[in-house]
Every structure is written in C-alpha cells, then in structure tokens.
Amino acid sequence: MRAKSIPDLLGFVPAALGFHPRRSLVAMALHGKRFGFRLRVDLPATECVEACADYVMGPFLAAEPDAVILFAYVEPELNADTRGVERLAADSLVGALRTRLEASDIEVPEAVRCDGSRYWSYVCEREDCCPSEGTPYDIESSATLAAAVFNGLEVLQDRADLERRFEPVSGARAEEMEAVTDRVAEEILSVAGLTADDEGWGREVAENPDLVRAAATGVRDLLADLDEERAGSLSDEDAARLSIWTLLLSVRDLAWSYIEHDNAHLHLQVWTTVAQRAVDPFRAPALCLAAFSSWLGGNGTGASVALEQAARAEPDYSLGLLLRDLLVRCVPPSAWRTFDPEVIASQLPDGFEVRQRT
C-alpha cells in the first residue's frame, strides 16, 4: 500500500494495527519509505505525559528508524473553542515526543491529531493547506483502508473487539466446557493411573513418562501437519486436550516448536479457540501460544492482548513473562529461528520422534 497524503496515512493506521484506535497515541517507524515498528498507547493523564513519552521513546530508540510519524486520536469536542483535557494530553504528548525524537536525530515528517471526522497537522502551519478548523476526512472512504480490507486484512472496530477474541466462553457454554474438560482430564490422567481426585497436576504427572508420551503424541498428531481444515474445525474435546496437555512444559514446548512463520496464522486460529474454551487452571499456556502465533504473524497488538489475558490467568507464568519481554524489547518476528528438533526431543521420553512438517 502507498500512502501519499494524510488521509491515506489515517486509512493505513487501522490496517496496520488491525483495529480503529480511539483515545490513543499511535507512533509508526519509517525505514526509508517503508513502515516498520508501530506502537499504540492510551492517551495519558496530563500529569503523566512526560513519563508516557519516555516509555514510547524506548522501543523507537531500539528500532533505530529514520523517521517516526505520530497520530493522536481524540473524541470530538462539543466546544471547539475550548481545548479539553483529552486534546491537551494529545497536544502535550505529541510535543514531548517530537522534542525527544528530534533530539535523537529522528525526523518527524508528520504528526496529526484527529477526531474521526477532522484532522489537524502539528507540522504544517499553512492555513490554506491545514486550516485551523481542521480538515474533513472520511475513514470509511479511505483508499488505503479499502485496499487493505480487499487484500484480506481484518480491521476491527476497536481494541475491545480484539480483547474479546481471547476472553473465555461464559454461561451455559462455559458449563459445557467444564464438563468436557473434566471428562477429558479423567481420560488423560488414567494413562498414569491417576484420577482428578488425586490432586494430580503436580510433579507426579509432569514426570510420568507414559502420560508425557501420550500427550506429546496427541499434540504431534494434531499440530505437526496443521492445515486450514483442521485449524478451523477443532472439537471441544481436542480443545480441552490441548489445554491440558500443554500444562506439561515439555509438551507445551513441542506444540510451540510447530509454530513457524508460514503457518502462524493457522496456529493462531487453533490457540485462540483453545484459549476461549479452556477453563482454569489451563488457560495460560494456550493464551501464550496464541500470543506467540500472533507476534510471529506480525500482529504485536494481538500478542499483547493475549498476554494481558495470560497474566490475569497466571501472573508468573514463565512463557508469558518471556514473551512480554520480547514485545517490550521490540524484537521483530524476522529474528525468530525455528526450534532444533533434537533439543525438543531431549525433553521428551526416550524414543519419542518429533515429526517434522511434511
């Protein structure tokens, strides 16, 4: 996609994020003429502007862009003659970032405030080009946004829609999944001669070779050759099995090893489904694998949302902390290298074969 004007840029932002931002600051790195790392934060309280600017700067200094474009999203003001708190925060944050970026020799070729119907440039002061009353725009008529949707990019109405993707089922559906999970748990534990009444999710289960082998075999059979049909038709029983099997760290790592650049979207579909249907205490592994799939597929926002849910499910879960650090450090998906099958096999019972994708 090519953006040649501010309206083009405003159409590109939701395509790049996957949703329409509201009450947000969005910053997008430029390397030459190509967009790279992008970041969205909620507009801060005015007294937190400087701290927010420092937070935003960290990732951009690490990304070493040639330039950064800034977008401040505010709600329309009833009284256009009075600068409200939200616009004051937007103006202050954009000003603080421009000062910091330019002091670091990072150009800010454009910075814009918009309210859904009009935009104002912080860079252009020409009244004939960027009038003080703002310039009308229609995001739904944006050529860049239309091109993105036409080419298969999904754009949600707001971040809340993305958050709901990873929320667990509720009501009668939750009761159904609890019953399925109880039944599947008994089936899985029976391999080790245990029952759910044995408080059986401790070391005895994790180190039982028969159970680990059965779980690893099940994960391999479901995920080693994942395709569109299988990713889109996961049964409740298989979702419950995956949520339970991946509680075993060696089996979770086996599942993790099957996620690669070219199939990340399929694994995202699987692990989002599992995360939705999983019951406590089985949600954290699925959410983290969904987060990794999202990140590897280029959607850092989706990864962040999934990790927020994982942190609520299990705050100290090690993979969640690792992936959160990966996002904070702005590691690009291109840096990821696939797992060594021998390393994965070394964590599993002797003789287990980590079948590679065909």
Tab-separated table of N, CA and C in Angstrom, residues 189-348:
chain	number	residue	atom	x	y	z
A	189	LEU	N	-5.548	-38.543	32.693
A	189	LEU	CA	-4.898	-38.984	33.926
A	189	LEU	C	-4.914	-40.500	34.072
A	190	SER	N	-5.892	-41.146	33.448
A	190	SER	CA	-5.971	-42.603	33.565
A	190	SER	C	-4.746	-43.287	32.971
A	191	VAL	N	-4.081	-42.619	32.033
A	191	VAL	CA	-2.859	-43.171	31.443
A	191	VAL	C	-1.786	-43.350	32.512
A	192	ALA	N	-1.798	-42.464	33.516
A	192	ALA	CA	-0.812	-42.535	34.592
A	192	ALA	C	-1.365	-43.243	35.819
A	193	GLY	N	-2.561	-43.817	35.680
A	193	GLY	CA	-3.164	-44.493	36.821
A	193	GLY	C	-3.644	-43.544	37.888
A	194	LEU	N	-3.978	-42.323	37.505
A	194	LEU	CA	-4.429	-41.305	38.450
A	194	LEU	C	-5.860	-40.907	38.125
A	195	THR	N	-6.466	-40.216	39.062
A	195	THR	CA	-7.756	-39.593	38.827
A	195	THR	C	-7.659	-38.137	39.224
A	196	ALA	N	-8.637	-37.338	38.807
A	196	ALA	CA	-8.634	-35.913	39.149
A	196	ALA	C	-8.679	-35.702	40.647
A	197	ASP	N	-9.195	-36.677	41.398
A	197	ASP	CA	-9.276	-36.552	42.852
A	197	ASP	C	-7.915	-36.690	43.519
A	198	ASP	N	-6.895	-37.125	42.757
A	198	ASP	CA	-5.561	-37.304	43.328
A	198	ASP	C	-4.758	-36.017	43.367
A	199	GLU	N	-5.417	-34.886	43.125
A	199	GLU	CA	-4.717	-33.599	43.031
A	199	GLU	C	-3.568	-33.750	42.047
A	200	GLY	N	-3.906	-34.297	40.893
A	200	GLY	CA	-2.895	-34.859	40.018
A	200	GLY	C	-2.218	-33.972	39.019
A	201	TRP	N	-2.044	-32.652	39.262
A	201	TRP	CA	-1.359	-31.827	38.266
A	201	TRP	C	0.011	-31.362	38.751
A	202	GLY	N	0.576	-32.106	39.722
A	202	GLY	CA	1.885	-31.740	40.240
A	202	GLY	C	3.003	-32.500	39.564
A	203	ARG	N	4.121	-32.668	40.284
A	203	ARG	CA	5.323	-33.273	39.711
A	203	ARG	C	5.080	-34.713	39.269
A	204	GLU	N	4.225	-35.441	39.997
A	204	GLU	CA	3.982	-36.840	39.650
A	204	GLU	C	3.446	-36.974	38.236
A	205	VAL	N	2.569	-36.039	37.840
A	205	VAL	CA	2.032	-36.055	36.488
A	205	VAL	C	3.077	-35.598	35.487
A	206	ALA	N	3.759	-34.485	35.786
A	206	ALA	CA	4.719	-33.904	34.848
A	206	ALA	C	5.867	-34.851	34.531
A	207	GLU	N	6.197	-35.755	35.470
A	207	GLU	CA	7.340	-36.637	35.273
A	207	GLU	C	6.922	-38.056	34.895
A	208	ASN	N	5.634	-38.278	34.720
A	208	ASN	CA	5.184	-39.620	34.348
A	208	ASN	C	5.421	-39.844	32.863
A	209	PRO	N	6.341	-40.735	32.495
A	209	PRO	CA	6.710	-40.873	31.073
A	209	PRO	C	5.569	-41.356	30.185
A	210	ASP	N	4.710	-42.213	30.720
A	210	ASP	CA	3.595	-42.692	29.901
A	210	ASP	C	2.645	-41.561	29.567
A	211	LEU	N	2.341	-40.718	30.556
A	211	LEU	CA	1.426	-39.607	30.327
A	211	LEU	C	2.051	-38.575	29.385
A	212	VAL	N	3.336	-38.253	29.620
A	212	VAL	CA	4.009	-37.274	28.769
A	212	VAL	C	4.080	-37.778	27.324
A	213	ARG	N	4.386	-39.062	27.153
A	213	ARG	CA	4.456	-39.629	25.803
A	213	ARG	C	3.081	-39.560	25.115
A	214	ALA	N	2.028	-39.898	25.844
A	214	ALA	CA	0.682	-39.864	25.262
A	214	ALA	C	0.291	-38.441	24.890
A	215	ALA	N	0.622	-37.493	25.768
A	215	ALA	CA	0.300	-36.089	25.493
A	215	ALA	C	1.089	-35.568	24.299
A	216	ALA	N	2.387	-35.906	24.248
A	216	ALA	CA	3.229	-35.450	23.136
A	216	ALA	C	2.756	-36.060	21.823
A	217	THR	N	2.338	-37.307	21.862
A	217	THR	CA	1.826	-37.955	20.647
A	217	THR	C	0.552	-37.271	20.175
A	218	GLY	N	-0.325	-36.941	21.120
A	218	GLY	CA	-1.560	-36.254	20.751
A	218	GLY	C	-1.295	-34.896	20.143
A	219	VAL	N	-0.372	-34.135	20.724
A	219	VAL	CA	-0.020	-32.815	20.186
A	219	VAL	C	0.593	-32.959	18.803
A	220	ARG	N	1.478	-33.911	18.650
A	220	ARG	CA	2.112	-34.125	17.335
A	220	ARG	C	1.073	-34.474	16.277
A	221	ASP	N	0.145	-35.351	16.629
A	221	ASP	CA	-0.859	-35.773	15.647
A	221	ASP	C	-1.765	-34.609	15.238
A	222	LEU	N	-2.044	-33.704	16.175
A	222	LEU	CA	-2.938	-32.577	15.870
A	222	LEU	C	-2.236	-31.432	15.157
A	223	LEU	N	-0.961	-31.200	15.493
A	223	LEU	CA	-0.327	-29.945	15.084
A	223	LEU	C	0.822	-30.065	14.096
A	224	ALA	N	1.421	-31.248	13.960
A	224	ALA	CA	2.627	-31.344	13.118
A	224	ALA	C	2.337	-30.991	11.673
A	225	ASP	N	1.180	-31.380	11.177
A	225	ASP	CA	0.813	-31.096	9.785
A	225	ASP	C	-0.487	-30.294	9.741
A	226	LEU	N	-0.549	-29.242	10.535
A	226	LEU	CA	-1.768	-28.446	10.644
A	226	LEU	C	-2.126	-27.814	9.302
A	227	ASP	N	-3.411	-27.895	8.947
A	227	ASP	CA	-3.873	-27.270	7.722
A	227	ASP	C	-5.124	-26.450	8.009
A	228	GLU	N	-5.642	-25.783	6.986
A	228	GLU	CA	-6.792	-24.890	7.157
A	228	GLU	C	-7.999	-25.639	7.712
A	229	GLU	N	-8.260	-26.828	7.186
A	229	GLU	CA	-9.442	-27.574	7.618
A	229	GLU	C	-9.352	-27.940	9.090
A	230	ARG	N	-8.202	-28.450	9.511
A	230	ARG	CA	-8.061	-28.870	10.898
A	230	ARG	C	-8.061	-27.667	11.842
A	231	ALA	N	-7.412	-26.589	11.428
A	231	ALA	CA	-7.352	-25.400	12.284
A	231	ALA	C	-8.736	-24.810	12.511
A	232	GLY	N	-9.613	-24.942	11.520
A	232	GLY	CA	-10.928	-24.327	11.619
A	232	GLY	C	-12.010	-25.229	12.153
A	233	SER	N	-11.672	-26.460	12.537
A	233	SER	CA	-12.713	-27.405	12.968
A	233	SER	C	-12.310	-28.131	14.250
A	234	LEU	N	-11.710	-27.422	15.180
A	234	LEU	CA	-11.246	-28.032	16.423
A	234	LEU	C	-12.452	-28.387	17.301
A	235	SER	N	-12.546	-29.637	17.698
A	235	SER	CA	-13.661	-30.069	18.550
A	235	SER	C	-13.445	-29.592	19.981
A	236	ASP	N	-14.522	-29.586	20.763
A	236	ASP	CA	-14.399	-29.235	22.179
A	236	ASP	C	-13.453	-30.188	22.896
A	237	GLU	N	-13.517	-31.475	22.548
A	237	GLU	CA	-12.660	-32.461	23.202
A	237	GLU	C	-11.190	-32.207	22.888
A	238	ASP	N	-10.878	-31.909	21.627
A	238	ASP	CA	-9.480	-31.637	21.281
A	238	ASP	C	-9.009	-30.315	21.883
A	239	ALA	N	-9.888	-29.324	21.961
A	239	ALA	CA	-9.517	-28.067	22.614
A	239	ALA	C	-9.195	-28.311	24.074
A	240	ALA	N	-10.008	-29.139	24.749
A	240	ALA	CA	-9.751	-29.460	26.151
A	240	ALA	C	-8.451	-30.251	26.289
A	241	ARG	N	-8.232	-31.208	25.381
A	241	ARG	CA	-6.997	-31.994	25.447
A	241	ARG	C	-5.768	-31.095	25.295
A	242	LEU	N	-5.803	-30.210	24.307
A	242	LEU	CA	-4.652	-29.326	24.101
A	242	LEU	C	-4.418	-28.431	25.314
A	243	SER	N	-5.492	-27.946	25.923
A	243	SER	CA	-5.328	-27.077	27.093
A	243	SER	C	-4.700	-27.831	28.256
A	244	ILE	N	-5.032	-29.117	28.394
A	244	ILE	CA	-4.485	-29.921	29.489
A	244	ILE	C	-3.079	-30.412	29.159
A	245	TRP	N	-2.897	-30.937	27.949
A	245	TRP	CA	-1.580	-31.448	27.563
A	245	TRP	C	-0.502	-30.372	27.702
A	246	THR	N	-0.801	-29.142	27.307
A	246	THR	CA	0.232	-28.097	27.305
A	246	THR	C	0.528	-27.560	28.700
A	247	LEU	N	-0.183	-28.072	29.710
A	247	LEU	CA	0.215	-27.755	31.075
A	247	LEU	C	1.552	-28.424	31.396
A	248	LEU	N	1.869	-29.510	30.681
A	248	LEU	CA	3.173	-30.169	30.793
A	248	LEU	C	4.178	-29.368	29.964
A	249	LEU	N	5.207	-28.841	30.587
A	249	LEU	CA	6.091	-27.886	29.912
A	249	LEU	C	6.769	-28.491	28.684
A	250	SER	N	7.204	-29.731	28.771
A	250	SER	CA	7.881	-30.330	27.616
A	250	SER	C	6.912	-30.500	26.446
A	251	VAL	N	5.658	-30.786	26.742
A	251	VAL	CA	4.651	-30.938	25.687
A	251	VAL	C	4.264	-29.564	25.138
A	252	ARG	N	4.177	-28.576	26.023
A	252	ARG	CA	3.915	-27.209	25.539
A	252	ARG	C	5.007	-26.762	24.578
A	253	ASP	N	6.274	-27.065	24.926
A	253	ASP	CA	7.369	-26.663	24.042
A	253	ASP	C	7.311	-27.409	22.707
A	254	LEU	N	6.848	-28.639	22.725
A	254	LEU	CA	6.666	-29.366	21.471
A	254	LEU	C	5.624	-28.644	20.609
A	255	ALA	N	4.498	-28.260	21.213
A	255	ALA	CA	3.469	-27.511	20.481
A	255	ALA	C	4.032	-26.199	19.966
A	256	TRP	N	4.805	-25.530	20.769
A	256	TRP	CA	5.439	-24.249	20.409
A	256	TRP	C	6.342	-24.437	19.193
A	257	SER	N	7.056	-25.557	19.156
A	257	SER	CA	8.038	-25.772	18.079
A	257	SER	C	7.400	-25.916	16.715
A	258	TYR	N	6.109	-26.228	16.667
A	258	TYR	CA	5.444	-26.393	15.377
A	258	TYR	C	4.973	-25.066	14.781
A	259	ILE	N	5.081	-23.980	15.529
A	259	ILE	CA	4.640	-22.669	15.037
A	259	ILE	C	5.789	-22.026	14.268
A	260	GLU	N	5.594	-21.783	12.995
A	260	GLU	CA	6.618	-21.189	12.140
A	260	GLU	C	6.023	-20.005	11.388
A	261	HIS	N	6.877	-19.266	10.712
A	261	HIS	CA	6.425	-18.041	10.046
A	261	HIS	C	5.268	-18.294	9.087
A	262	ASP	N	5.358	-19.366	8.301
A	262	ASP	CA	4.368	-19.553	7.244
A	262	ASP	C	3.071	-20.199	7.711
A	263	ASN	N	3.043	-20.711	8.952
A	263	ASN	CA	1.804	-21.323	9.443
A	263	ASN	C	1.304	-20.671	10.721
A	264	ALA	N	1.874	-19.521	11.074
A	264	ALA	CA	1.500	-18.873	12.333
A	264	ALA	C	0.014	-18.541	12.376
A	265	HIS	N	-0.569	-18.178	11.225
A	265	HIS	CA	-1.991	-17.826	11.213
A	265	HIS	C	-2.874	-19.028	11.540
A	266	LEU	N	-2.452	-20.227	11.140
A	266	LEU	CA	-3.214	-21.432	11.456
A	266	LEU	C	-3.133	-21.743	12.946
A	267	HIS	N	-1.936	-21.626	13.508
A	267	HIS	CA	-1.773	-21.887	14.940
A	267	HIS	C	-2.471	-20.822	15.776
A	268	LEU	N	-2.500	-19.594	15.281
A	268	LEU	CA	-3.246	-18.554	15.997
A	268	LEU	C	-4.718	-18.937	16.081
A	269	GLN	N	-5.261	-19.461	14.993
A	269	GLN	CA	-6.658	-19.880	14.994
A	269	GLN	C	-6.886	-20.997	16.008
A	270	VAL	N	-5.975	-21.965	16.046
A	270	VAL	CA	-6.110	-23.082	16.986
A	270	VAL	C	-6.027	-22.598	18.422
A	271	TRP	N	-4.985	-21.824	18.739
A	271	TRP	CA	-4.758	-21.467	20.139
A	271	TRP	C	-5.726	-20.393	20.630
A	272	THR	N	-6.258	-19.590	19.722
A	272	THR	CA	-7.332	-18.678	20.119
A	272	THR	C	-8.571	-19.474	20.496
A	273	THR	N	-8.889	-20.497	19.706
A	273	THR	CA	-10.023	-21.363	20.013
A	273	THR	C	-9.821	-22.069	21.348
A	274	VAL	N	-8.617	-22.604	21.562
A	274	VAL	CA	-8.338	-23.298	22.825
A	274	VAL	C	-8.444	-22.329	23.998
A	275	ALA	N	-7.891	-21.124	23.843
A	275	ALA	CA	-7.929	-20.131	24.928
A	275	ALA	C	-9.363	-19.753	25.269
A	276	GLN	N	-10.211	-19.641	24.267
A	276	GLN	CA	-11.615	-19.306	24.515
A	276	GLN	C	-12.328	-20.406	25.294
A	277	ARG	N	-12.021	-21.653	24.979
A	277	ARG	CA	-12.766	-22.765	25.562
A	277	ARG	C	-12.113	-23.336	26.816
A	278	ALA	N	-10.844	-22.991	27.058
A	278	ALA	CA	-10.134	-23.551	28.208
A	278	ALA	C	-10.710	-23.025	29.513
A	279	VAL	N	-10.682	-23.878	30.526
A	279	VAL	CA	-11.120	-23.484	31.867
A	279	VAL	C	-9.901	-23.442	32.778
A	280	ASP	N	-10.028	-22.761	33.890
A	280	ASP	CA	-8.925	-22.717	34.849
A	280	ASP	C	-8.673	-24.125	35.394
A	281	PRO	N	-7.386	-24.494	35.606
A	281	PRO	CA	-6.168	-23.686	35.502
A	281	PRO	C	-5.404	-23.888	34.201
A	282	PHE	N	-6.110	-24.093	33.096
A	282	PHE	CA	-5.466	-24.497	31.850
A	282	PHE	C	-5.369	-23.397	30.803
A	283	ARG	N	-5.658	-22.132	31.137
A	283	ARG	CA	-5.745	-21.093	30.121
A	283	ARG	C	-4.385	-20.495	29.742
A	284	ALA	N	-3.469	-20.356	30.693
A	284	ALA	CA	-2.233	-19.607	30.434
A	284	ALA	C	-1.406	-20.168	29.277
A	285	PRO	N	-1.147	-21.484	29.205
A	285	PRO	CA	-0.350	-21.979	28.067
A	285	PRO	C	-0.982	-21.663	26.723
A	286	ALA	N	-2.305	-21.870	26.603
A	286	ALA	CA	-2.971	-21.609	25.324
A	286	ALA	C	-2.886	-20.143	24.946
A	287	LEU	N	-3.083	-19.252	25.913
A	287	LEU	CA	-3.006	-17.812	25.639
A	287	LEU	C	-1.601	-17.418	25.211
A	288	CYS	N	-0.586	-18.004	25.830
A	288	CYS	CA	0.792	-17.667	25.452
A	288	CYS	C	1.131	-18.190	24.060
A	289	LEU	N	0.659	-19.367	23.717
A	289	LEU	CA	0.894	-19.889	22.372
A	289	LEU	C	0.123	-19.080	21.330
A	290	ALA	N	-1.062	-18.593	21.705
A	290	ALA	CA	-1.790	-17.681	20.809
A	290	ALA	C	-1.018	-16.375	20.654
A	291	ALA	N	-0.454	-15.876	21.744
A	291	ALA	CA	0.319	-14.633	21.689
A	291	ALA	C	1.535	-14.798	20.787
A	292	PHE	N	2.237	-15.914	20.936
A	292	PHE	CA	3.420	-16.141	20.099
A	292	PHE	C	3.025	-16.247	18.630
A	293	SER	N	1.938	-16.975	18.342
A	293	SER	CA	1.479	-17.111	16.954
A	293	SER	C	1.132	-15.754	16.374
A	294	SER	N	0.484	-14.913	17.174
A	294	SER	CA	0.103	-13.584	16.715
A	294	SER	C	1.343	-12.745	16.425
A	295	TRP	N	2.300	-12.766	17.340
A	295	TRP	CA	3.536	-11.989	17.138
A	295	TRP	C	4.295	-12.479	15.910
A	296	LEU	N	4.448	-13.811	15.772
A	296	LEU	CA	5.213	-14.341	14.651
A	296	LEU	C	4.532	-14.020	13.326
A	297	GLY	N	3.201	-13.864	13.358
A	297	GLY	CA	2.469	-13.481	12.157
A	297	GLY	C	2.462	-11.990	11.908
A	298	GLY	N	3.130	-11.203	12.760
A	298	GLY	CA	3.263	-9.774	12.543
A	298	GLY	C	2.273	-8.910	13.291
A	299	ASN	N	1.457	-9.495	14.163
A	299	ASN	CA	0.443	-8.728	14.890
A	299	ASN	C	0.843	-8.600	16.353
A	300	GLY	N	1.640	-7.587	16.646
A	300	GLY	CA	2.086	-7.373	18.019
A	300	GLY	C	0.958	-6.984	18.943
A	301	THR	N	-0.060	-6.272	18.420
A	301	THR	CA	-1.184	-5.872	19.256
A	301	THR	C	-1.952	-7.096	19.739
A	302	GLY	N	-2.226	-8.025	18.837
A	302	GLY	CA	-2.897	-9.252	19.232
A	302	GLY	C	-2.091	-10.020	20.268
A	303	ALA	N	-0.775	-10.063	20.084
A	303	ALA	CA	0.092	-10.739	21.053
A	303	ALA	C	-0.006	-10.075	22.418
A	304	SER	N	0.002	-8.752	22.437
A	304	SER	CA	-0.086	-8.028	23.697
A	304	SER	C	-1.401	-8.299	24.416
A	305	VAL	N	-2.497	-8.308	23.667
A	305	VAL	CA	-3.816	-8.559	24.265
A	305	VAL	C	-3.881	-9.970	24.838
A	306	ALA	N	-3.380	-10.961	24.102
A	306	ALA	CA	-3.386	-12.336	24.605
A	306	ALA	C	-2.540	-12.462	25.867
A	307	LEU	N	-1.408	-11.759	25.904
A	307	LEU	CA	-0.545	-11.824	27.083
A	307	LEU	C	-1.183	-11.137	28.287
A	308	GLU	N	-1.970	-10.103	28.050
A	308	GLU	CA	-2.699	-9.478	29.157
A	308	GLU	C	-3.647	-10.488	29.797
A	309	GLN	N	-4.335	-11.259	28.969
A	309	GLN	CA	-5.232	-12.294	29.486
A	309	GLN	C	-4.444	-13.390	30.205
A	310	ALA	N	-3.291	-13.773	29.645
A	310	ALA	CA	-2.469	-14.801	30.284
A	310	ALA	C	-1.988	-14.347	31.652
A	311	ALA	N	-1.640	-13.068	31.765
A	311	ALA	CA	-1.173	-12.541	33.051
A	311	ALA	C	-2.287	-12.560	34.094
A	312	ARG	N	-3.525	-12.338	33.651
A	312	ARG	CA	-4.641	-12.425	34.597
A	312	ARG	C	-4.876	-13.871	35.029
A	313	ALA	N	-4.662	-14.808	34.091
A	313	ALA	CA	-4.869	-16.218	34.411
A	313	ALA	C	-3.764	-16.747	35.319
A	314	GLU	N	-2.515	-16.348	35.044
A	314	GLU	CA	-1.365	-16.839	35.820
A	314	GLU	C	-0.240	-15.804	35.722
A	315	PRO	N	-0.172	-14.865	36.665
A	315	PRO	CA	0.745	-13.720	36.556
A	315	PRO	C	2.214	-14.090	36.395
A	316	ASP	N	2.650	-15.187	36.994
A	316	ASP	CA	4.081	-15.525	36.980
A	316	ASP	C	4.417	-16.631	35.981
A	317	TYR	N	3.533	-16.901	35.047
A	317	TYR	CA	3.799	-17.964	34.084
A	317	TYR	C	5.021	-17.595	33.249
A	318	SER	N	6.013	-18.474	33.216
A	318	SER	CA	7.328	-18.125	32.672
A	318	SER	C	7.284	-17.756	31.194
A	319	LEU	N	6.514	-18.509	30.397
A	319	LEU	CA	6.456	-18.195	28.964
A	319	LEU	C	5.795	-16.845	28.739
A	320	GLY	N	4.791	-16.516	29.531
A	320	GLY	CA	4.164	-15.203	29.420
A	320	GLY	C	5.147	-14.082	29.702
A	321	LEU	N	5.970	-14.257	30.728
A	321	LEU	CA	6.974	-13.242	31.064
A	321	LEU	C	8.022	-13.128	29.953
A	322	LEU	N	8.414	-14.260	29.389
A	322	LEU	CA	9.399	-14.259	28.306
A	322	LEU	C	8.865	-13.523	27.079
A	323	LEU	N	7.624	-13.821	26.700
A	323	LEU	CA	7.044	-13.188	25.518
A	323	LEU	C	6.785	-11.704	25.756
A	324	ARG	N	6.393	-11.338	26.973
A	324	ARG	CA	6.206	-9.921	27.286
A	324	ARG	C	7.525	-9.172	27.116
A	325	ASP	N	8.629	-9.771	27.561
A	325	ASP	CA	9.941	-9.139	27.412
A	325	ASP	C	10.302	-9.016	25.936
A	326	LEU	N	9.938	-10.009	25.147
A	326	LEU	CA	10.198	-9.974	23.708
A	326	LEU	C	9.482	-8.782	23.063
A	327	LEU	N	8.230	-8.531	23.485
A	327	LEU	CA	7.481	-7.401	22.933
A	327	LEU	C	8.063	-6.077	23.400
A	328	VAL	N	8.382	-5.986	24.689
A	328	VAL	CA	8.914	-4.733	25.233
A	328	VAL	C	10.223	-4.369	24.546
A	329	ARG	N	11.023	-5.366	24.223
A	329	ARG	CA	12.313	-5.118	23.559
A	329	ARG	C	12.166	-4.940	22.050
A	330	CYS	N	10.924	-5.026	21.560
A	330	CYS	CA	10.648	-4.789	20.133
A	330	CYS	C	11.424	-5.732	19.222
A	331	VAL	N	11.544	-6.988	19.636
A	331	VAL	CA	12.198	-7.975	18.780
A	331	VAL	C	11.303	-8.227	17.571
A	332	PRO	N	11.812	-8.095	16.356
A	332	PRO	CA	10.966	-8.306	15.173
A	332	PRO	C	10.755	-9.792	14.900
A	333	PRO	N	9.611	-10.177	14.345
A	333	PRO	CA	9.375	-11.586	14.011
A	333	PRO	C	10.447	-12.176	13.096
A	334	SER	N	11.052	-11.331	12.273
A	334	SER	CA	12.077	-11.829	11.351
A	334	SER	C	13.291	-12.386	12.080
A	335	ALA	N	13.454	-12.036	13.364
A	335	ALA	CA	14.606	-12.516	14.129
A	335	ALA	C	14.407	-13.945	14.642
A	336	TRP	N	13.172	-14.456	14.561
A	336	TRP	CA	12.891	-15.774	15.138
A	336	TRP	C	13.473	-16.888	14.283
A	337	ARG	N	14.100	-17.858	14.945
A	337	ARG	CA	14.617	-19.051	14.283
A	337	ARG	C	13.888	-20.264	14.836
A	338	THR	N	13.563	-21.221	13.983
A	338	THR	CA	12.790	-22.382	14.414
A	338	THR	C	13.571	-23.215	15.421
A	339	PHE	N	12.847	-23.996	16.204
A	339	PHE	CA	13.457	-24.842	17.220
A	339	PHE	C	14.282	-25.958	16.593
A	340	ASP	N	15.304	-26.377	17.318
A	340	ASP	CA	16.072	-27.553	16.940
A	340	ASP	C	15.292	-28.783	17.402
A	341	PRO	N	14.875	-29.669	16.480
A	341	PRO	CA	14.078	-30.840	16.878
A	341	PRO	C	14.773	-31.709	17.921
A	342	GLU	N	16.101	-31.791	17.863
A	342	GLU	CA	16.815	-32.625	18.827
A	342	GLU	C	16.695	-32.062	20.236
A	343	VAL	N	16.671	-30.721	20.345
A	343	VAL	CA	16.507	-30.100	21.668
A	343	VAL	C	15.123	-30.405	22.215
A	344	ILE	N	14.103	-30.290	21.372
A	344	ILE	CA	12.736	-30.588	21.798
A	344	ILE	C	12.625	-32.058	22.200
A	345	ALA	N	13.202	-32.963	21.389
A	345	ALA	CA	13.124	-34.399	21.672
A	345	ALA	C	13.822	-34.746	22.980
A	346	SER	N	14.870	-34.003	23.326
A	346	SER	CA	15.629	-34.299	24.552
A	346	SER	C	14.804	-34.065	25.810
A	347	GLN	N	13.729	-33.284	25.717
A	347	GLN	CA	12.881	-33.015	26.870
A	347	GLN	C	11.779	-34.058	27.031
A	348	LEU	N	11.626	-34.922	26.021
A	348	LEU	CA	10.527	-35.883	25.996
A	348	LEU	C	11.043	-37.291	26.264
